[in-house]
Coordinates of C-alpha atoms in Angstrom, one line a residue:
M201 CA 0.0 0.0 0.0
S202 CA 1.5 3.5 -0.9
I203 CA 2.0 6.2 1.6
A204 CA -0.6 8.4 -0.1
S205 CA -3.3 6.0 0.8
K206 CA -2.5 5.9 4.5
T207 CA -3.8 8.2 7.2
V208 CA -0.9 10.2 8.5
Y209 CA -0.8 10.4 12.3
G210 CA 2.5 12.3 12.5
S211 CA 5.8 13.2 10.8
G212 CA 7.6 10.4 12.6
L213 CA 5.4 7.8 11.0
V214 CA 5.8 9.5 7.5
A215 CA 9.6 9.4 7.9
A216 CA 9.6 5.8 8.9
L217 CA 7.5 4.9 5.9
L218 CA 9.8 6.8 3.5
I219 CA 12.8 5.0 4.9
A220 CA 11.1 1.7 4.3
G221 CA 10.8 2.5 0.6
C222 CA 7.2 3.6 0.7
T223 CA 5.9 0.0 0.7
E224 CA 4.7 -2.5 3.3
S225 CA 7.0 -5.3 4.3
A226 CA 6.1 -8.9 3.4
P227 CA 4.6 -10.8 6.4
D228 CA 7.2 -12.6 8.4
A229 CA 7.4 -16.3 7.7
T230 CA 6.5 -17.1 11.2
T231 CA 3.3 -15.1 11.1
T232 CA 0.3 -17.4 11.6
A233 CA -2.5 -17.0 9.1
E234 CA -5.9 -16.0 10.4
T235 CA -8.2 -19.0 10.9
P236 CA -11.7 -18.5 9.5
E237 CA -14.4 -18.4 12.2
T238 CA -16.2 -21.2 10.5
A239 CA -14.1 -23.9 8.7
I240 CA -15.9 -25.9 5.9
E241 CA -14.7 -29.5 5.7
A242 CA -15.0 -31.4 2.4
P243 CA -17.2 -34.5 2.9
M244 CA -15.3 -37.8 2.9
P245 CA -16.1 -40.0 -0.1
E246 CA -18.2 -43.1 0.7
A247 CA -16.2 -46.4 0.6
T248 CA -17.2 -48.6 -2.4
P249 CA -18.4 -52.0 -1.1
S250 CA -16.2 -54.9 -2.0
S251 CA -17.5 -57.9 -4.0
S252 CA -17.6 -60.0 -0.9
E253 CA -19.6 -57.3 1.0
L254 CA -22.1 -57.1 -1.9
L255 CA -22.5 -60.8 -2.0
E256 CA -23.0 -61.0 1.7
A257 CA -25.7 -58.3 1.4
A258 CA -27.5 -60.2 -1.3
L259 CA -27.4 -63.4 0.7
D260 CA -28.6 -61.7 3.9
A261 CA -31.6 -60.2 2.0
Q262 CA -33.0 -63.7 1.2
S263 CA -35.8 -65.5 3.0
E264 CA -35.2 -67.7 6.0
E265 CA -36.3 -70.6 3.9
M266 CA -33.6 -70.0 1.4
K267 CA -31.0 -69.3 4.1
A268 CA -31.7 -72.7 5.6
R269 CA -30.2 -74.2 2.5
Y270 CA -27.0 -72.3 2.6
A271 CA -25.1 -74.9 4.6
A272 CA -25.8 -77.5 2.0
R273 CA -25.6 -75.4 -1.2
N274 CA -22.7 -73.1 -0.1
P275 CA -23.8 -70.2 -2.5
A276 CA -21.1 -67.7 -1.3
Q277 CA -18.2 -70.1 -1.7
T278 CA -19.6 -71.5 -5.0
L279 CA -20.0 -68.1 -6.7
E280 CA -16.6 -67.0 -5.5
F281 CA -15.0 -70.2 -6.8
F282 CA -16.5 -69.5 -10.2
G283 CA -15.3 -65.9 -10.1
I284 CA -18.7 -64.3 -10.3
E285 CA -18.4 -60.5 -9.8
P286 CA -20.8 -57.5 -9.9
G287 CA -21.3 -56.1 -13.4
M288 CA -20.9 -59.4 -15.1
T289 CA -23.3 -61.0 -17.6
V290 CA -24.1 -64.5 -16.3
V291 CA -26.2 -67.2 -17.9
E292 CA -28.0 -69.5 -15.5
A293 CA -29.2 -72.8 -16.8
L294 CA -32.5 -74.1 -15.4
P295 CA -33.2 -71.2 -13.0
G296 CA -36.5 -72.7 -12.0
G297 CA -38.1 -70.9 -9.1
G298 CA -35.1 -68.6 -8.9
W299 CA -33.1 -70.0 -5.9
Y300 CA -29.8 -68.7 -7.4
S301 CA -31.4 -66.0 -9.5
K302 CA -32.7 -64.2 -6.4
I303 CA -29.1 -64.0 -5.2
L304 CA -27.6 -63.1 -8.5
I305 CA -29.9 -60.3 -9.5
P306 CA -29.0 -57.9 -6.6
Y307 CA -25.4 -59.1 -6.5
L308 CA -24.7 -58.5 -10.2
G309 CA -26.2 -55.1 -9.8
E310 CA -27.6 -52.6 -12.3
S311 CA -24.5 -52.8 -14.6
G312 CA -24.9 -56.6 -14.7
K313 CA -27.1 -59.0 -16.6
L314 CA -28.7 -62.3 -15.8
I315 CA -29.8 -64.6 -18.6
G316 CA -32.0 -67.6 -17.8
V317 CA -32.0 -70.6 -20.1
D318 CA -34.5 -73.5 -20.1
Y319 CA -34.6 -76.9 -21.7
A320 CA -35.3 -77.1 -25.4
L321 CA -39.0 -77.2 -26.2
D322 CA -38.8 -80.6 -27.8
M323 CA -37.2 -82.1 -24.7
W324 CA -40.1 -81.6 -22.3
P325 CA -42.4 -84.3 -23.7
K326 CA -39.6 -86.9 -23.2
F327 CA -40.1 -86.8 -19.5
G328 CA -43.4 -88.5 -19.9
F329 CA -45.2 -86.9 -16.9
F330 CA -45.8 -83.3 -18.0
S331 CA -49.3 -82.5 -19.1
D332 CA -50.0 -81.0 -22.6
E333 CA -51.0 -77.8 -20.8
Q334 CA -47.7 -77.6 -19.0
I335 CA -45.7 -78.2 -22.2
E336 CA -47.8 -75.6 -24.0
E337 CA -46.9 -73.1 -21.3
K338 CA -43.2 -73.7 -22.0
K339 CA -43.6 -72.0 -25.4
T340 CA -43.9 -68.6 -23.6
W341 CA -41.3 -69.4 -20.9
T342 CA -38.8 -66.8 -22.1
T343 CA -41.4 -64.1 -21.6
T344 CA -43.0 -65.3 -18.4
W345 CA -39.7 -66.1 -16.7
V346 CA -38.4 -62.6 -17.4
E347 CA -41.6 -61.1 -16.0
T348 CA -41.3 -63.2 -12.9
A349 CA -37.6 -62.6 -12.4
N350 CA -38.1 -58.8 -12.7
G351 CA -40.2 -59.1 -9.5
W352 CA -37.3 -60.6 -7.5
G353 CA -35.8 -57.3 -6.7
D354 CA -33.7 -54.5 -8.2
G355 CA -30.4 -55.1 -9.8
A356 CA -29.3 -56.9 -13.0
N357 CA -31.2 -56.7 -16.3
V358 CA -32.9 -60.0 -17.1
E359 CA -33.2 -61.9 -20.4
A360 CA -33.9 -65.5 -21.3
F361 CA -33.6 -68.1 -24.1
V362 CA -34.0 -71.9 -24.5
F363 CA -31.3 -74.4 -25.4
G364 CA -31.2 -74.8 -29.2
D365 CA -32.6 -71.2 -29.8
M366 CA -30.6 -68.3 -28.4
G367 CA -33.0 -65.8 -29.9
D368 CA -31.8 -62.2 -29.5
V369 CA -29.1 -63.1 -27.0
E370 CA -25.7 -62.1 -28.4
K371 CA -23.0 -64.6 -29.0
E372 CA -19.8 -64.1 -27.0
S373 CA -21.6 -61.7 -24.6
A374 CA -21.5 -63.6 -21.3
D375 CA -18.7 -63.8 -18.7
A376 CA -20.0 -67.0 -17.2
V377 CA -22.5 -69.8 -17.6
L378 CA -23.7 -71.6 -14.5
M379 CA -25.1 -75.2 -14.7
V380 CA -26.1 -75.9 -11.1
R381 CA -27.7 -79.3 -10.9
A382 CA -28.8 -78.9 -14.5
L383 CA -26.8 -81.4 -16.5
H384 CA -28.3 -84.8 -15.5
N385 CA -31.5 -84.5 -17.6
L386 CA -29.6 -83.1 -20.6
N387 CA -27.3 -86.1 -20.4
R388 CA -30.2 -88.5 -19.8
F389 CA -31.8 -87.6 -23.2
E390 CA -28.5 -87.2 -25.1
D391 CA -29.0 -90.3 -27.2
D392 CA -32.6 -89.1 -28.0
G393 CA -31.9 -85.6 -29.3
A394 CA -28.3 -84.6 -28.5
F395 CA -29.6 -82.3 -25.8
R396 CA -26.4 -82.2 -23.8
T397 CA -24.4 -81.6 -26.9
Q398 CA -26.6 -78.7 -27.9
A399 CA -26.6 -77.2 -24.4
L400 CA -22.8 -77.2 -24.2
Q401 CA -22.6 -75.7 -27.7
D402 CA -24.9 -72.9 -26.6
A403 CA -22.8 -72.4 -23.5
Y404 CA -19.7 -72.2 -25.7
D405 CA -21.3 -69.8 -28.2
V406 CA -22.7 -67.3 -25.6
L407 CA -19.4 -67.1 -23.6
K408 CA -16.8 -64.5 -24.3
P409 CA -13.3 -66.0 -25.2
G410 CA -11.9 -67.2 -21.9
G411 CA -15.3 -67.2 -20.2
T412 CA -16.2 -69.5 -17.4
L413 CA -18.5 -72.5 -17.4
G414 CA -19.3 -73.5 -13.8
I415 CA -20.9 -76.9 -13.1
V416 CA -22.3 -78.2 -9.9
Q417 CA -23.8 -81.7 -10.3
H418 CA -24.9 -84.7 -8.3
R419 CA -22.0 -87.1 -8.3
A420 CA -22.2 -90.8 -8.8
P421 CA -19.7 -93.1 -7.3
S422 CA -16.8 -93.7 -9.8
D423 CA -17.5 -97.5 -9.8
A424 CA -21.3 -97.2 -10.4
P425 CA -22.7 -98.8 -13.6
D426 CA -22.7 -96.4 -16.5
D427 CA -26.3 -97.2 -17.4
W428 CA -27.4 -96.2 -13.8
A429 CA -25.2 -93.1 -13.8
N430 CA -26.6 -91.7 -17.0
G431 CA -28.6 -88.9 -15.4
E432 CA -31.9 -90.7 -15.1
N433 CA -31.4 -91.1 -11.4
G434 CA -29.9 -87.6 -11.0
Y435 CA -26.3 -88.7 -10.7
L436 CA -23.4 -88.5 -13.2
K437 CA -19.8 -89.6 -12.9
Q438 CA -17.3 -86.8 -12.6
A439 CA -14.9 -88.3 -15.1
A440 CA -17.8 -88.6 -17.7
V441 CA -18.8 -84.9 -17.1
I442 CA -15.3 -83.7 -17.6
A443 CA -14.9 -85.7 -20.8
A444 CA -18.1 -84.4 -22.3
V445 CA -17.4 -80.8 -21.4
E446 CA -13.8 -80.9 -22.7
A447 CA -15.1 -82.5 -26.0
A448 CA -17.3 -79.4 -26.3
G449 CA -14.3 -77.1 -26.4
F450 CA -13.7 -76.3 -22.8
E451 CA -10.7 -76.9 -20.5
L452 CA -10.9 -77.9 -16.9
V453 CA -9.4 -75.1 -14.8
D454 CA -10.1 -76.2 -11.3
S455 CA -12.3 -78.3 -9.0
T456 CA -13.3 -78.0 -5.4
E457 CA -15.0 -80.2 -2.8
I458 CA -17.0 -77.4 -1.2
N459 CA -20.3 -79.1 -2.2
A460 CA -19.2 -82.6 -1.4
N461 CA -21.1 -84.9 1.0
P462 CA -19.3 -88.2 1.7
A463 CA -22.4 -89.4 3.6
D464 CA -24.2 -89.7 0.3
Q465 CA -23.3 -93.2 -1.0
P466 CA -26.1 -94.1 -3.5
T467 CA -26.5 -97.7 -4.8
V468 CA -28.2 -98.8 -8.0
D469 CA -31.5 -98.9 -6.1
D470 CA -31.3 -95.2 -5.2
F471 CA -32.1 -91.9 -6.9
V472 CA -31.1 -88.5 -5.8
W473 CA -34.6 -87.4 -5.0
R474 CA -34.7 -89.7 -2.0
L475 CA -32.6 -87.0 -0.2
P476 CA -33.5 -83.5 1.0
P477 CA -35.2 -81.4 0.0
S478 CA -37.4 -83.8 -2.1
L479 CA -37.5 -86.7 0.3
G480 CA -39.4 -88.5 -2.4
T481 CA -39.3 -92.0 -0.8
S482 CA -40.0 -91.2 2.8
R483 CA -43.0 -88.9 3.0
D484 CA -45.0 -91.6 4.7
N485 CA -42.1 -93.2 6.6
E486 CA -40.8 -91.2 9.5
E487 CA -37.9 -93.5 10.2
L488 CA -36.7 -93.5 6.6
R489 CA -37.2 -89.8 6.4
A490 CA -35.0 -89.2 9.5
E491 CA -32.4 -91.4 7.9
M492 CA -32.4 -89.4 4.6
I493 CA -32.3 -86.1 6.5
A494 CA -29.3 -87.4 8.4
I495 CA -27.5 -88.0 5.1
G496 CA -28.3 -84.5 3.9
E497 CA -28.3 -83.2 0.4
S498 CA -26.4 -85.0 -2.4
D499 CA -22.7 -85.4 -2.9
R500 CA -21.9 -82.9 -5.6
M501 CA -18.9 -82.2 -7.9
T502 CA -18.0 -78.5 -8.5
L503 CA -16.0 -78.0 -11.6
K504 CA -14.7 -74.8 -13.2
F505 CA -14.0 -74.8 -17.0
R506 CA -12.7 -72.1 -19.4
K507 CA -13.8 -71.6 -23.0
T508 CA -10.7 -72.3 -25.1
D509 CA -9.8 -70.2 -28.2
S510 CA -10.7 -72.9 -30.7
A511 CA -14.3 -73.4 -31.7
A512 CA -16.2 -76.2 -30.0
G513 CA -16.1 -79.3 -32.1
D514 CA -13.0 -78.3 -34.1

């Protein structure tokens, strides 16, 4: 500030200012800056939840009935083993009433996508016990399932197709395909329509290069007769599953025993639906029912495959 702009209180002050070069000195480095009366602090950014935290939240949000199955189905460990992450596009084979779908929709989140896939339409009559009306309803499954799944909560976008007809679903668009207890009937009717072959081809086609095929399947004893372990009784041999999937253009990446149950030792007189939750042979026999409940759910293989670079069947 110049001398001319100051109020002069006496000649002594004027002389002092002239000697100082008619300018104010810079503040001393030790001078403490004035602190505003009210300091405004910038808000701390919210921490982004980890994948594990998001999965835990999705699991915690489910019904008590669903949670009662966690000990046998191990959904957290299974999805983590397959490398499922929020934002992915995941295909779920045979979603049924949505046991896994209800977990996946919120977990994948709004940037993710869940694609349900059902049996081919011409496979349903081969079971022999579905009514004509039930089979007719399957013709609109891709629409009705999407409508139902959209009512299972906010999160991933939902689409659907049936094996043998991918419809509008883009090839090489999915990060993972999950076949959880879905392979036995496809294998059962393989010789009468190549349904397993078609399903694995669709899985290959919809996956991105390097994408994951995750399989959880009721496991037959390795020494069981092949004609018993063909899927009709719910069980398949692990070696046979690996061979079929590798023949479709996948490579086995890893396996885990997280869904194993050594107490399940079926014989040729057994089928998987004798066990919980079906208890199909013991509804009127309390003693047998208690025995089946004590065994628990089936022994299951859990296999992780990767789509190879070469086309399936090459």
